[in-house]
CSV table of C-alpha atoms in Angstrom, one decimal:
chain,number,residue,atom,x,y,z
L,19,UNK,CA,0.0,0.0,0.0
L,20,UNK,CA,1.1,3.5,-0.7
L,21,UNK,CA,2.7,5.5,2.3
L,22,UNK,CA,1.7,9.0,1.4
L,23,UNK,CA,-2.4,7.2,1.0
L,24,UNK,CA,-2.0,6.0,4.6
L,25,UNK,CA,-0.5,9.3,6.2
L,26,UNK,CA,-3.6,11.1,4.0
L,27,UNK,CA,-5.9,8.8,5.2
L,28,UNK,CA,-4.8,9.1,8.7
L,29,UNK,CA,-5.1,12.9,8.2
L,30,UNK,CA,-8.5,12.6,7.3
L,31,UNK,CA,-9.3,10.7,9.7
L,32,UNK,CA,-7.8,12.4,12.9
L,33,UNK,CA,-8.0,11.3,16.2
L,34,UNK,CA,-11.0,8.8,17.8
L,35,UNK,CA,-12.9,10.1,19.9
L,36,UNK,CA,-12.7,9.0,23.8
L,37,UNK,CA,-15.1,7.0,25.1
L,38,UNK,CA,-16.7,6.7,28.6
L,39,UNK,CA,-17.3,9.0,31.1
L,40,UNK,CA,-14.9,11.3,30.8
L,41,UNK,CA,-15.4,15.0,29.3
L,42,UNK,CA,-14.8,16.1,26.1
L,43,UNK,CA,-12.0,18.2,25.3
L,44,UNK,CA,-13.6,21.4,24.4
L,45,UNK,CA,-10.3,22.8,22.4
L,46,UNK,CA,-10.6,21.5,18.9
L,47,UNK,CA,-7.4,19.8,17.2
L,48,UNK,CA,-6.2,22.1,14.3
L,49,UNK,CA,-6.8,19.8,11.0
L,50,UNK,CA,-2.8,18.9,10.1
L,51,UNK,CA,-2.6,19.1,5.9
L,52,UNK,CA,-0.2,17.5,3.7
L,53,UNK,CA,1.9,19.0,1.7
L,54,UNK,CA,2.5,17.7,-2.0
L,55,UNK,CA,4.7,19.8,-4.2
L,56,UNK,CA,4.7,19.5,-8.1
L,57,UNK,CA,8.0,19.7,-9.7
L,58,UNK,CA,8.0,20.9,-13.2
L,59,UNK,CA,9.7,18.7,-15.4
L,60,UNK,CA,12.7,21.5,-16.5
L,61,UNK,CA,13.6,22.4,-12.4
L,62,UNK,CA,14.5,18.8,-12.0
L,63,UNK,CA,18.2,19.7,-11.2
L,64,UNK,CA,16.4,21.7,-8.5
L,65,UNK,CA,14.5,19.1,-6.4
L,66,UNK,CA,16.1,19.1,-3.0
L,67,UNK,CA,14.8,23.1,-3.3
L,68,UNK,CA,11.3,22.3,-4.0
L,69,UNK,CA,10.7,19.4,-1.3
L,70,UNK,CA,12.4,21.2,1.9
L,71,UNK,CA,9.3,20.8,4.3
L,72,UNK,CA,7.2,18.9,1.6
L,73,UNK,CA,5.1,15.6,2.6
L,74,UNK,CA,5.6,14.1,-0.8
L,75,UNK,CA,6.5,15.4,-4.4
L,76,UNK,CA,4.9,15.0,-7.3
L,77,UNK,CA,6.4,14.8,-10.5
L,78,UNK,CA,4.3,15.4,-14.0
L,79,UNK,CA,5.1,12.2,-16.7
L,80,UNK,CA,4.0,13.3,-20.0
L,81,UNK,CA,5.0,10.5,-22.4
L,82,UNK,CA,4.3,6.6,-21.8
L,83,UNK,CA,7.3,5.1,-21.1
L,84,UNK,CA,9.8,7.8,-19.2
L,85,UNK,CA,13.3,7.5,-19.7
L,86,UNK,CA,14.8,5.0,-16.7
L,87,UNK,CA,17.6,7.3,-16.0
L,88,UNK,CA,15.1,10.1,-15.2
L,89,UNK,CA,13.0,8.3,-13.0
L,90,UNK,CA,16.1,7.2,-10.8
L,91,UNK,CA,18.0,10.6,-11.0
L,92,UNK,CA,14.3,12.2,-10.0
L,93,UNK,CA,14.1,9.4,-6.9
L,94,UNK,CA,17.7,10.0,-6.2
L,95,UNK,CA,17.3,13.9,-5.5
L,96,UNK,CA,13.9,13.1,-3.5
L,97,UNK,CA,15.5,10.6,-1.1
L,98,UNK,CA,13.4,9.4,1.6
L,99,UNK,CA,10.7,11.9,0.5
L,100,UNK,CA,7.9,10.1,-1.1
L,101,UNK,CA,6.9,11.0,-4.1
L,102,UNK,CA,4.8,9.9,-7.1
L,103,UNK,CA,3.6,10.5,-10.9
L,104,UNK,CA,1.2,12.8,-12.2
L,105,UNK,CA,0.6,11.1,-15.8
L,106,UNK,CA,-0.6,13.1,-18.1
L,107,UNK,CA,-1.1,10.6,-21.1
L,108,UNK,CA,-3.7,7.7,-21.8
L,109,UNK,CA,-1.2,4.9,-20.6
L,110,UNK,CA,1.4,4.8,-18.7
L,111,UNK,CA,4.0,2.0,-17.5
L,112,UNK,CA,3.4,1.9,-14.3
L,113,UNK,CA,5.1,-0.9,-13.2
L,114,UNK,CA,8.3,1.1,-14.9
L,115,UNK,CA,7.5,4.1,-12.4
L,116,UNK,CA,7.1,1.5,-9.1
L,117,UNK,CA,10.2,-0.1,-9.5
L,118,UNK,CA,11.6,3.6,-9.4
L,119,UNK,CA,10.3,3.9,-6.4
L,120,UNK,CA,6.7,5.6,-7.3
L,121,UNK,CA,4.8,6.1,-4.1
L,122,UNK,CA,1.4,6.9,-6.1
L,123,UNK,CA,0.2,8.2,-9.3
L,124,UNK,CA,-2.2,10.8,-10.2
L,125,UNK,CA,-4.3,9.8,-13.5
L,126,UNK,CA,-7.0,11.4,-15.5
L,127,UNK,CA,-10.7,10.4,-16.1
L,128,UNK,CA,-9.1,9.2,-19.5
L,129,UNK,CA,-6.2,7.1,-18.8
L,130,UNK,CA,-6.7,3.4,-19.9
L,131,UNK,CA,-8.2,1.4,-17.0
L,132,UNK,CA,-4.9,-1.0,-17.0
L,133,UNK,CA,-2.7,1.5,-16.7
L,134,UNK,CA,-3.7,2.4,-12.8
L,135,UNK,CA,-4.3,-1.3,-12.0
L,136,UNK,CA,-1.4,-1.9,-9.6
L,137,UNK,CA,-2.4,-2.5,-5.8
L,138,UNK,CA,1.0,-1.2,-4.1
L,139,UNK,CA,1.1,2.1,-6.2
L,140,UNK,CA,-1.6,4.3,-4.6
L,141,UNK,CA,-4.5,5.9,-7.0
L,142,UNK,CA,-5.4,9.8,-6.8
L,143,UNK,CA,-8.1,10.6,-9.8
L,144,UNK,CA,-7.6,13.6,-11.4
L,145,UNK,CA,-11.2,15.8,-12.1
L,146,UNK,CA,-12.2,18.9,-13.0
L,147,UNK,CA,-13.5,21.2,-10.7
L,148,UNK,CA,-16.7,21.9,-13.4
L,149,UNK,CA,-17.5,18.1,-12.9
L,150,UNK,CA,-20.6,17.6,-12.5
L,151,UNK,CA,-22.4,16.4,-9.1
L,152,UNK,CA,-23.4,13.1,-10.0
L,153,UNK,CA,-20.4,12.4,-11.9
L,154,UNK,CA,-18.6,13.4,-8.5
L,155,UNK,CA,-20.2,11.5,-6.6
L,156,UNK,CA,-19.7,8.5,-8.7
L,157,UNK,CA,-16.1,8.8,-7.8
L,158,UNK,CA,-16.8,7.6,-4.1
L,159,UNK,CA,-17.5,4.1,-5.4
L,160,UNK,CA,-14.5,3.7,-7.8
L,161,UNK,CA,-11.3,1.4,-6.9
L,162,UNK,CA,-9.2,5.1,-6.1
L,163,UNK,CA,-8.0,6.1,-2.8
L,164,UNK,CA,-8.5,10.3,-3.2
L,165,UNK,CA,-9.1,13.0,-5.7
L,166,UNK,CA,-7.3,15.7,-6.4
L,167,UNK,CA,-9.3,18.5,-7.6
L,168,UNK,CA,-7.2,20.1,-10.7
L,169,UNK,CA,-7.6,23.7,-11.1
L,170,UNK,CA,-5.8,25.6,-13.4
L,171,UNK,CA,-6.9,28.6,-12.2
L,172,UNK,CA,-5.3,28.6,-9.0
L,173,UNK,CA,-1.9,28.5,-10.2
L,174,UNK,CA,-1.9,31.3,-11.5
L,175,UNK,CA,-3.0,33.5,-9.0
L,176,UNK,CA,-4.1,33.7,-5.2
L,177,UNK,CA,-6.6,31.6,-3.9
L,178,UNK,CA,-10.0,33.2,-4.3
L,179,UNK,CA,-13.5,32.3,-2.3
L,180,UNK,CA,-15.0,31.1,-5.6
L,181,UNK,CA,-11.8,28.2,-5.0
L,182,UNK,CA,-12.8,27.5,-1.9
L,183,UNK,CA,-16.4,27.2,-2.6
L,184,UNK,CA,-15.4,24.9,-5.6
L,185,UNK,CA,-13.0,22.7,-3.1
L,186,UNK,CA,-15.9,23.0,-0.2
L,187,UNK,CA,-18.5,21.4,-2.8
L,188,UNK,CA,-16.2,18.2,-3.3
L,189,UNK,CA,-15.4,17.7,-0.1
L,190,UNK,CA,-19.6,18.1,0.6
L,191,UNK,CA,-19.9,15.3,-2.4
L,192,UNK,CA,-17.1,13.0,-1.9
L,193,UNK,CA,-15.9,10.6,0.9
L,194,UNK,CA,-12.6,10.0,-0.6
L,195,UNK,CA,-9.7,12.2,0.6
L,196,UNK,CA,-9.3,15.0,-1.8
L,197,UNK,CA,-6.3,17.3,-3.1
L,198,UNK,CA,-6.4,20.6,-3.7
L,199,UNK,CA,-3.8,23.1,-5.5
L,200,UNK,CA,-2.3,26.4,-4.0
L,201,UNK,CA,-0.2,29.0,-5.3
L,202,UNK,CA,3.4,28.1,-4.7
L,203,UNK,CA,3.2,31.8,-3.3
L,204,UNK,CA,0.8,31.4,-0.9
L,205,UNK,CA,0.9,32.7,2.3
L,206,UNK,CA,0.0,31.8,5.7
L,207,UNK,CA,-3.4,34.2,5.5
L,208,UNK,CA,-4.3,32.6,2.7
């Protein structure tokens, strides 16, 4: 099973509550969030600067069958991070990207069904924020362990209230963990 799914999971999760007798604690737990950070694929010579403080990295995978000696230069400079592949075509060799040490993948609505088949690798679907409800909820009952909510919009500019309402509506609809993007800018306010 993927490490980064678990710690997101347990995340999500947070702590049980106590049982018994005894009082509630009436201080809520601030909600802990992960942080994921996307490495373009021209600042790879510039990893170790990107991941400083990062939960796992994510590195885009445009064509099917990456070069070897990219993968295992690209795990190298992670060390013990964990880190995965955001694929951006219809297949992918997965099985290629695990035995580089691929924590997870991030996939489209329109990657081939085989290609995300492994069970070790974990499985983050990739939608739209303009998805439609049904079609989001429909994601609760597919073999994926989160979706990560891909908005464009975001990265190139501050976080807005229209983005959180458009994040607040998934997490309304799903059950799944989800993933949002920020401005690599972004502040503590925001």
């Amino acid at each position: 099973m993927s490490k980064f799914i678990d710690n997101l999971k347990r995340v999500c999760d947070g702590a049980p509550s106590p049982i018994g007798f005894l009082p509630r604690p009436t201080a809520a737990v601030p909600c802990r969030i992960l942080l994921l950070a996307v490495v373009a694929p021209e600042d790879l010579d510039r990893v170790a600067e990107f991941i400083d403080g990062a939960d796992a990295v994510l590195l885009p995978v445009a064509s099917e069958n990456p070069p070897k000696k990219r993968l295992t230069g690209f795990a190298d400079a992670a060390g013990k991070t964990l880190w995965g592949s955001w694929l951006k075509g219809k297949n992918a060799a997965i099985p290629e990207l695990e035995k580089a040490g691929c924590d997870f993948v991030v996939f489209s609505g329109s990657t081939v069904l085989t290609a995300a088949a492994e069970e070790k690798t974990g499985k983050i679907l990739e939608v739209e924020p303009s998805i439609s409800d049904t079609m989001l909820r429909a994601a609760n009952n597919l073999p994926v362990d989160a979706v990560f909510i891909n908005d464009d919009s975001v990265r190139e500019g501050s976080l807005t209230w229209q983005h959180l309402i458009g994040f607040q509506r998934c997490v309304d609809l799903l059950t799944k963990p989800i993933l949002a993007p920020v401005p690599a800018d972004a502040g503590s306010e925001e």
